Amino acid sequence: MIKMENIRKVYDTGKIEVEALRGVDLHVKKGDLITVIGPSGSGKTTLMNIMGCLDKPTSGEYKLNEQNIKNMNDNELSELRNKEIGFVFQNFNLLPYASAYENVEMPLLFAGIGGKKRKEKVEYILDKVALGDRMDHKPNELSGGQKQRVAIARALVNDPNIILADEPTGNLDSKSGREIMELFVDLWKEGNTIIMITHDPRAKDYTDNFVNITDGCIV
Amino acid sequence: MFIKNIAQVFRELSKQKLRTLLTLFGIFWGTTAVILLLTFGAAVKANSSKTMHGMGESICVIWAGRTSISYGGFPKGRNLSFYKDDAQYLKEQVQLIDDISPQYSRQVPVKVKNKKQNFNINAVWPEFKEMRNMVPRGGSRFINPIDMEKRRRVVFIGNEVEKTMFGDEDAVGKLMYINGTPFTVVGVIIEKEQDGSYNGRDKDAIFMPTSTYLSIYGDRFVDNLVARAKDVNKTEQMKRAIVAAMAKKYRFSEEDTQALPIWDTTEADQFLNVFFNGFTTFLGIVGVMTLIVGGIGIANIMYVIVEERTSEIGVKRAIGAKKRVILMQYLIETFAIAAAGSVSGFLFSVVLIWGINQAPIEEFVGVLILNPAIAVTTIIIISIITLVAGWGPAKRASTLDPVVAINS
């Protein structure tokens, strides 16, 4: 499903060049649960951004579902992000003025899905993350764990092939963190492919498929 | 979603009350300026043209002058005169003439009851009415062909004449002694604006049929002729044809520009048009400048909004919003702000125009009318300015690097 070969990413800040990734090879199969670990500044997030088609590698080959993203334009990448990838961020990144329902609905709007089907999907997915009774709440009326569930629902709503989560429990207390972790595991058991950056030691309880990045290389 | 977005814009704007207020005021004032200045220009133009046309629209007043070129054995400097049958002669000779009337005039003492005063008496044909805008007040009339034929002793009088001689009474049907001869007043002119005249204003004059006049006074010479072309655009040709016909009859050179002085009001119309188009354009530019300043304000505030929402834009891009979706969102939001400013400006202008029309300045600027053309022009100008103002911020929003934006 994900096939990365010799991926390099260089940030040119003008004066100096920073090599964030130096030749990463990574293969992810459908149904995998992969945990990416590594010290900060090691290139985890850069790897995630490239996997999520938010960024393009400086060199190397990245194929997502047999499609080489190198030759895609911005519109095609946007569509890919919309349909194939679900993002979950550390600080939730919900729109503060929109309700839980509206936040989850947003990817469907960008996908151009009609009103009735949209409603069905949003309600189904919010039920699934146990927020069926909080649909009309704004983010500031929800707890941290609930916010992250909304974000997960938003990532899932378009039935993506891969879920990318960047430190999804990093901003949560331990109880909420465990709940979110369990939610991810449940989703994985249902057959979802999940790639997660985490420092959370509990991750070891659920998976032993680790990728350890240090200084831009997988070790 | 758009409604949500727009609501969000206004929420964010309300956080910056003063800045928003100043921005909205820019557009508000610009809109008001454009509408008011254009309306004002149009009103002054309409008013000038109305008062000028008080004397008549697209007419030629023709006098007998003095030759300046010797011709056919006559020396130059010969005084010409019009005679009784000249109007009829021209009507037959010049096909381009639609209406023509001779005009005799003289100062004569007029008496009503105990009041006595001198007035200017004009003897004309019934055709004079249409050409010179002699609109009778309701229930009264101008002199007609039967008056002409029967040499009736009837007069049509100016509204000031009525006021002076009859006070508050209605003069129609009453008697008026002109040089001792009794005349019946058959009509009174309505009040009209007139800023061009020869021979005094119509409101101060008395009109009677030429037939009646000649039977009493027997003038040899006609003071002047008034003529109008069938087609306004052929006024020039008509004038040349009149000069040619008269030159033939009275034996002067067709090239002699002083033999037959003609006052062509269409020339003044053309001047007025050019002048007021320039005037209105100038006023319009002043208004548009104000709007452009408002547009700069909008661009400024939109840049701030984009800056403040960078992270949100990044998230939207990450979950699949295409560049054009973001671009459209911010353009629409810019238009929403501009619409808020311009709609209030528009309403304010309507109120202001109403207020100005209540003030006693009608004589100078006329009645301000907000015509649809001005409204449409203003909308088009605002739309263009808004598009230009919104394009930069919207483009910036849509081309943000999602990775950088999310983490900002």
mmCIF file of N, CA, C and O in Angstrom, chain B residues 6-61:
data_model
loop_
_atom_site.group_PDB
_atom_site.id
_atom_site.type_symbol
_atom_site.label_atom_id
_atom_site.label_comp_id
_atom_site.label_asym_id
_atom_site.label_seq_id
_atom_site.Cartn_x
_atom_site.Cartn_y
_atom_site.Cartn_z
ATOM 1 N N ILE B 6 -19.034 32.905 6.396
ATOM 2 C CA ILE B 6 -19.291 34.344 6.439
ATOM 3 C C ILE B 6 -19.575 34.769 7.874
ATOM 4 O O ILE B 6 -19.073 35.783 8.351
ATOM 5 N N ALA B 7 -20.352 33.924 8.575
ATOM 6 C CA ALA B 7 -20.622 34.215 9.992
ATOM 7 C C ALA B 7 -19.300 34.291 10.747
ATOM 8 O O ALA B 7 -19.098 35.158 11.595
ATOM 9 N N GLN B 8 -18.388 33.388 10.383
ATOM 10 C CA GLN B 8 -17.079 33.364 11.037
ATOM 11 C C GLN B 8 -16.308 34.645 10.746
ATOM 12 O O GLN B 8 -15.658 35.212 11.620
ATOM 13 N N VAL B 9 -16.391 35.111 9.501
ATOM 14 C CA VAL B 9 -15.709 36.356 9.160
ATOM 15 C C VAL B 9 -16.206 37.477 10.050
ATOM 16 O O VAL B 9 -15.420 38.221 10.635
ATOM 17 N N PHE B 10 -17.507 37.564 10.186
ATOM 18 C CA PHE B 10 -18.041 38.675 10.962
ATOM 19 C C PHE B 10 -17.674 38.543 12.432
ATOM 20 O O PHE B 10 -17.460 39.523 13.122
ATOM 21 N N ARG B 11 -17.562 37.277 12.888
ATOM 22 C CA ARG B 11 -17.141 37.072 14.264
ATOM 23 C C ARG B 11 -15.699 37.576 14.432
ATOM 24 O O ARG B 11 -15.374 38.267 15.378
ATOM 25 N N GLU B 12 -14.864 37.224 13.445
ATOM 26 C CA GLU B 12 -13.479 37.657 13.553
ATOM 27 C C GLU B 12 -13.362 39.171 13.407
ATOM 28 O O GLU B 12 -12.545 39.806 14.050
ATOM 29 N N LEU B 13 -14.212 39.710 12.551
ATOM 30 C CA LEU B 13 -14.198 41.163 12.367
ATOM 31 C C LEU B 13 -14.601 41.867 13.651
ATOM 32 O O LEU B 13 -14.068 42.922 13.983
ATOM 33 N N SER B 14 -15.553 41.248 14.363
ATOM 34 C CA SER B 14 -16.047 41.927 15.574
ATOM 35 C C SER B 14 -14.972 41.961 16.652
ATOM 36 O O SER B 14 -15.032 42.751 17.577
ATOM 37 N N LYS B 15 -13.972 41.073 16.522
ATOM 38 C CA LYS B 15 -12.863 41.120 17.468
ATOM 39 C C LYS B 15 -12.020 42.373 17.243
ATOM 40 O O LYS B 15 -11.306 42.822 18.118
ATOM 41 N N GLN B 16 -12.060 42.874 16.032
ATOM 42 C CA GLN B 16 -11.247 44.038 15.672
ATOM 43 C C GLN B 16 -12.190 45.182 15.354
ATOM 44 O O GLN B 16 -12.227 45.659 14.221
ATOM 45 N N LYS B 17 -12.977 45.570 16.343
ATOM 46 C CA LYS B 17 -14.089 46.478 16.064
ATOM 47 C C LYS B 17 -13.668 47.768 15.368
ATOM 48 O O LYS B 17 -14.221 48.141 14.344
ATOM 49 N N LEU B 18 -12.649 48.400 15.903
ATOM 50 C CA LEU B 18 -12.286 49.709 15.374
ATOM 51 C C LEU B 18 -11.771 49.589 13.944
ATOM 52 O O LEU B 18 -12.203 50.313 13.045
ATOM 53 N N ARG B 19 -10.882 48.614 13.751
ATOM 54 C CA ARG B 19 -10.301 48.442 12.427
ATOM 55 C C ARG B 19 -11.396 48.098 11.401
ATOM 56 O O ARG B 19 -11.438 48.636 10.306
ATOM 57 N N THR B 20 -12.303 47.198 11.816
ATOM 58 C CA THR B 20 -13.390 46.807 10.926
ATOM 59 C C THR B 20 -14.280 47.995 10.601
ATOM 60 O O THR B 20 -14.668 48.215 9.463
ATOM 61 N N LEU B 21 -14.551 48.758 11.656
ATOM 62 C CA LEU B 21 -15.423 49.914 11.481
ATOM 63 C C LEU B 21 -14.814 50.878 10.477
ATOM 64 O O LEU B 21 -15.492 51.382 9.575
ATOM 65 N N LEU B 22 -13.521 51.104 10.600
ATOM 66 C CA LEU B 22 -12.853 52.035 9.698
ATOM 67 C C LEU B 22 -12.854 51.496 8.272
ATOM 68 O O LEU B 22 -13.073 52.230 7.307
ATOM 69 N N THR B 23 -12.641 50.172 8.153
ATOM 70 C CA THR B 23 -12.655 49.565 6.829
ATOM 71 C C THR B 23 -14.029 49.684 6.191
ATOM 72 O O THR B 23 -14.178 50.103 5.044
ATOM 73 N N LEU B 24 -15.036 49.281 6.975
ATOM 74 C CA LEU B 24 -16.403 49.363 6.457
ATOM 75 C C LEU B 24 -16.753 50.804 6.120
ATOM 76 O O LEU B 24 -17.411 51.080 5.128
ATOM 77 N N PHE B 25 -16.256 51.716 6.949
ATOM 78 C CA PHE B 25 -16.565 53.122 6.699
ATOM 79 C C PHE B 25 -15.972 53.575 5.364
ATOM 80 O O PHE B 25 -16.593 54.349 4.638
ATOM 81 N N GLY B 26 -14.778 53.059 5.067
ATOM 82 C CA GLY B 26 -14.159 53.391 3.778
ATOM 83 C C GLY B 26 -15.053 53.027 2.609
ATOM 84 O O GLY B 26 -15.304 53.836 1.712
ATOM 85 N N ILE B 27 -15.555 51.803 2.630
ATOM 86 C CA ILE B 27 -16.418 51.341 1.534
ATOM 87 C C ILE B 27 -17.760 52.064 1.586
ATOM 88 O O ILE B 27 -18.303 52.508 0.569
ATOM 89 N N PHE B 28 -18.255 52.204 2.800
ATOM 90 C CA PHE B 28 -19.528 52.891 3.010
ATOM 91 C C PHE B 28 -19.468 54.308 2.431
ATOM 92 O O PHE B 28 -20.306 54.728 1.635
ATOM 93 N N TRP B 29 -18.405 55.014 2.787
ATOM 94 C CA TRP B 29 -18.285 56.392 2.351
ATOM 95 C C TRP B 29 -18.003 56.469 0.856
ATOM 96 O O TRP B 29 -18.515 57.351 0.159
ATOM 97 N N GLY B 30 -17.196 55.528 0.372
ATOM 98 C CA GLY B 30 -16.911 55.490 -1.064
ATOM 99 C C GLY B 30 -18.178 55.290 -1.873
ATOM 100 O O GLY B 30 -18.426 55.977 -2.870
ATOM 101 N N THR B 31 -19.001 54.345 -1.417
ATOM 102 C CA THR B 31 -20.262 54.078 -2.115
ATOM 103 C C THR B 31 -21.135 55.328 -2.106
ATOM 104 O O THR B 31 -21.676 55.743 -3.130
ATOM 105 N N THR B 32 -21.238 55.925 -0.916
ATOM 106 C CA THR B 32 -22.050 57.128 -0.790
ATOM 107 C C THR B 32 -21.520 58.214 -1.729
ATOM 108 O O THR B 32 -22.292 58.875 -2.423
ATOM 109 N N ALA B 33 -20.193 58.366 -1.752
ATOM 110 C CA ALA B 33 -19.601 59.420 -2.580
ATOM 111 C C ALA B 33 -19.901 59.188 -4.052
ATOM 112 O O ALA B 33 -20.328 60.105 -4.763
ATOM 113 N N VAL B 34 -19.692 57.956 -4.515
ATOM 114 C CA VAL B 34 -19.926 57.676 -5.932
ATOM 115 C C VAL B 34 -21.389 57.956 -6.289
ATOM 116 O O VAL B 34 -21.689 58.668 -7.251
ATOM 117 N N ILE B 35 -22.293 57.416 -5.477
ATOM 118 C CA ILE B 35 -23.717 57.570 -5.793
ATOM 119 C C ILE B 35 -24.124 59.047 -5.738
ATOM 120 O O ILE B 35 -24.746 59.571 -6.662
ATOM 121 N N LEU B 36 -23.728 59.713 -4.656
ATOM 122 C CA LEU B 36 -24.156 61.106 -4.501
ATOM 123 C C LEU B 36 -23.579 61.995 -5.594
ATOM 124 O O LEU B 36 -24.287 62.817 -6.182
ATOM 125 N N LEU B 37 -22.279 61.810 -5.870
ATOM 126 C CA LEU B 37 -21.658 62.699 -6.856
ATOM 127 C C LEU B 37 -22.251 62.467 -8.243
ATOM 128 O O LEU B 37 -22.540 63.420 -8.970
ATOM 129 N N LEU B 38 -22.440 61.193 -8.597
ATOM 130 C CA LEU B 38 -23.021 60.919 -9.915
ATOM 131 C C LEU B 38 -24.455 61.436 -9.988
ATOM 132 O O LEU B 38 -24.871 62.024 -10.985
ATOM 133 N N THR B 39 -25.199 61.217 -8.911
ATOM 134 C CA THR B 39 -26.583 61.680 -8.884
ATOM 135 C C THR B 39 -26.647 63.199 -8.965
ATOM 136 O O THR B 39 -27.457 63.770 -9.693
ATOM 137 N N PHE B 40 -25.746 63.826 -8.232
ATOM 138 C CA PHE B 40 -25.686 65.287 -8.226
ATOM 139 C C PHE B 40 -25.378 65.809 -9.626
ATOM 140 O O PHE B 40 -26.045 66.706 -10.139
ATOM 141 N N GLY B 41 -24.381 65.175 -10.264
ATOM 142 C CA GLY B 41 -24.020 65.571 -11.628
ATOM 143 C C GLY B 41 -25.200 65.443 -12.578
ATOM 144 O O GLY B 41 -25.508 66.361 -13.343
ATOM 145 N N ALA B 42 -25.881 64.305 -12.483
ATOM 146 C CA ALA B 42 -27.017 64.055 -13.373
ATOM 147 C C ALA B 42 -28.120 65.067 -13.129
ATOM 148 O O ALA B 42 -28.768 65.561 -14.057
ATOM 149 N N ALA B 43 -28.338 65.401 -11.827
ATOM 150 C CA ALA B 43 -29.417 66.329 -11.489
ATOM 151 C C ALA B 43 -29.119 67.730 -12.011
ATOM 152 O O ALA B 43 -29.989 68.395 -12.575
ATOM 153 N N VAL B 44 -27.876 68.166 -11.833
ATOM 154 C CA VAL B 44 -27.523 69.507 -12.301
ATOM 155 C C VAL B 44 -27.662 69.582 -13.818
ATOM 156 O O VAL B 44 -28.166 70.545 -14.370
ATOM 157 N N LYS B 45 -27.247 68.510 -14.475
ATOM 158 C CA LYS B 45 -27.361 68.470 -15.929
ATOM 159 C C LYS B 45 -28.836 68.536 -16.350
ATOM 160 O O LYS B 45 -29.222 69.342 -17.198
ATOM 161 N N ALA B 46 -29.648 67.675 -15.699
ATOM 162 C CA ALA B 46 -31.067 67.637 -16.055
ATOM 163 C C ALA B 46 -31.712 68.993 -15.783
ATOM 164 O O ALA B 46 -32.526 69.472 -16.573
ATOM 165 N N ASN B 47 -31.300 69.603 -14.666
ATOM 166 C CA ASN B 47 -31.886 70.881 -14.300
ATOM 167 C C ASN B 47 -31.512 71.967 -15.307
ATOM 168 O O ASN B 47 -32.354 72.744 -15.745
ATOM 169 N N SER B 48 -30.243 72.008 -15.676
ATOM 170 C CA SER B 48 -29.809 73.013 -16.638
ATOM 171 C C SER B 48 -30.524 72.819 -17.959
ATOM 172 O O SER B 48 -30.945 73.766 -18.609
ATOM 173 N N SER B 49 -30.637 71.566 -18.346
ATOM 174 C CA SER B 49 -31.274 71.313 -19.628
ATOM 175 C C SER B 49 -32.759 71.638 -19.556
ATOM 176 O O SER B 49 -33.340 72.166 -20.491
ATOM 177 N N LYS B 50 -33.348 71.391 -18.371
ATOM 178 C CA LYS B 50 -34.774 71.713 -18.210
ATOM 179 C C LYS B 50 -34.987 73.223 -18.284
ATOM 180 O O LYS B 50 -35.867 73.703 -19.001
ATOM 181 N N THR B 51 -34.162 73.984 -17.551
ATOM 182 C CA THR B 51 -34.395 75.424 -17.554
ATOM 183 C C THR B 51 -34.054 76.007 -18.915
ATOM 184 O O THR B 51 -34.674 76.949 -19.367
ATOM 185 N N MET B 52 -33.065 75.383 -19.585
ATOM 186 C CA MET B 52 -32.739 75.895 -20.910
ATOM 187 C C MET B 52 -33.858 75.588 -21.886
ATOM 188 O O MET B 52 -34.219 76.396 -22.725
ATOM 189 N N HIS B 53 -34.413 74.392 -21.727
ATOM 190 C CA HIS B 53 -35.491 74.016 -22.632
ATOM 191 C C HIS B 53 -36.803 74.684 -22.260
ATOM 192 O O HIS B 53 -37.797 74.508 -22.939
ATOM 193 N N GLY B 54 -36.784 75.461 -21.166
ATOM 194 C CA GLY B 54 -37.972 76.213 -20.811
ATOM 195 C C GLY B 54 -38.347 77.118 -21.974
ATOM 196 O O GLY B 54 -39.508 77.424 -22.215
ATOM 197 N N MET B 55 -37.318 77.511 -22.742
ATOM 198 C CA MET B 55 -37.590 78.378 -23.886
ATOM 199 C C MET B 55 -38.024 77.566 -25.092
ATOM 200 O O MET B 55 -38.567 78.097 -26.052
ATOM 201 N N GLY B 56 -37.775 76.277 -25.042
ATOM 202 C CA GLY B 56 -38.118 75.438 -26.177
ATOM 203 C C GLY B 56 -36.961 74.526 -26.487
ATOM 204 O O GLY B 56 -35.821 74.833 -26.171
ATOM 205 N N GLU B 57 -37.265 73.387 -27.091
ATOM 206 C CA GLU B 57 -36.228 72.408 -27.330
ATOM 207 C C GLU B 57 -35.853 72.379 -28.803
ATOM 208 O O GLU B 57 -36.713 72.281 -29.677
ATOM 209 N N SER B 58 -34.574 72.473 -29.074
ATOM 210 C CA SER B 58 -34.052 72.354 -30.443
ATOM 211 C C SER B 58 -34.747 73.309 -31.418
ATOM 212 O O SER B 58 -35.211 72.889 -32.477
ATOM 213 N N ILE B 59 -34.825 74.561 -31.013
ATOM 214 C CA ILE B 59 -35.462 75.517 -31.915
ATOM 215 C C ILE B 59 -34.432 76.513 -32.442
ATOM 216 O O ILE B 59 -33.339 76.640 -31.906
ATOM 217 N N CYS B 60 -34.843 77.206 -33.533
ATOM 218 C CA CYS B 60 -34.008 78.273 -34.066
ATOM 219 C C CYS B 60 -34.807 79.561 -34.038
ATOM 220 O O CYS B 60 -35.958 79.592 -34.487
ATOM 221 N N VAL B 61 -34.214 80.602 -33.474
ATOM 222 C CA VAL B 61 -34.845 81.918 -33.510
ATOM 223 C C VAL B 61 -34.086 82.732 -34.572
ATOM 224 O O VAL B 61 -32.859 82.801 -34.538
#
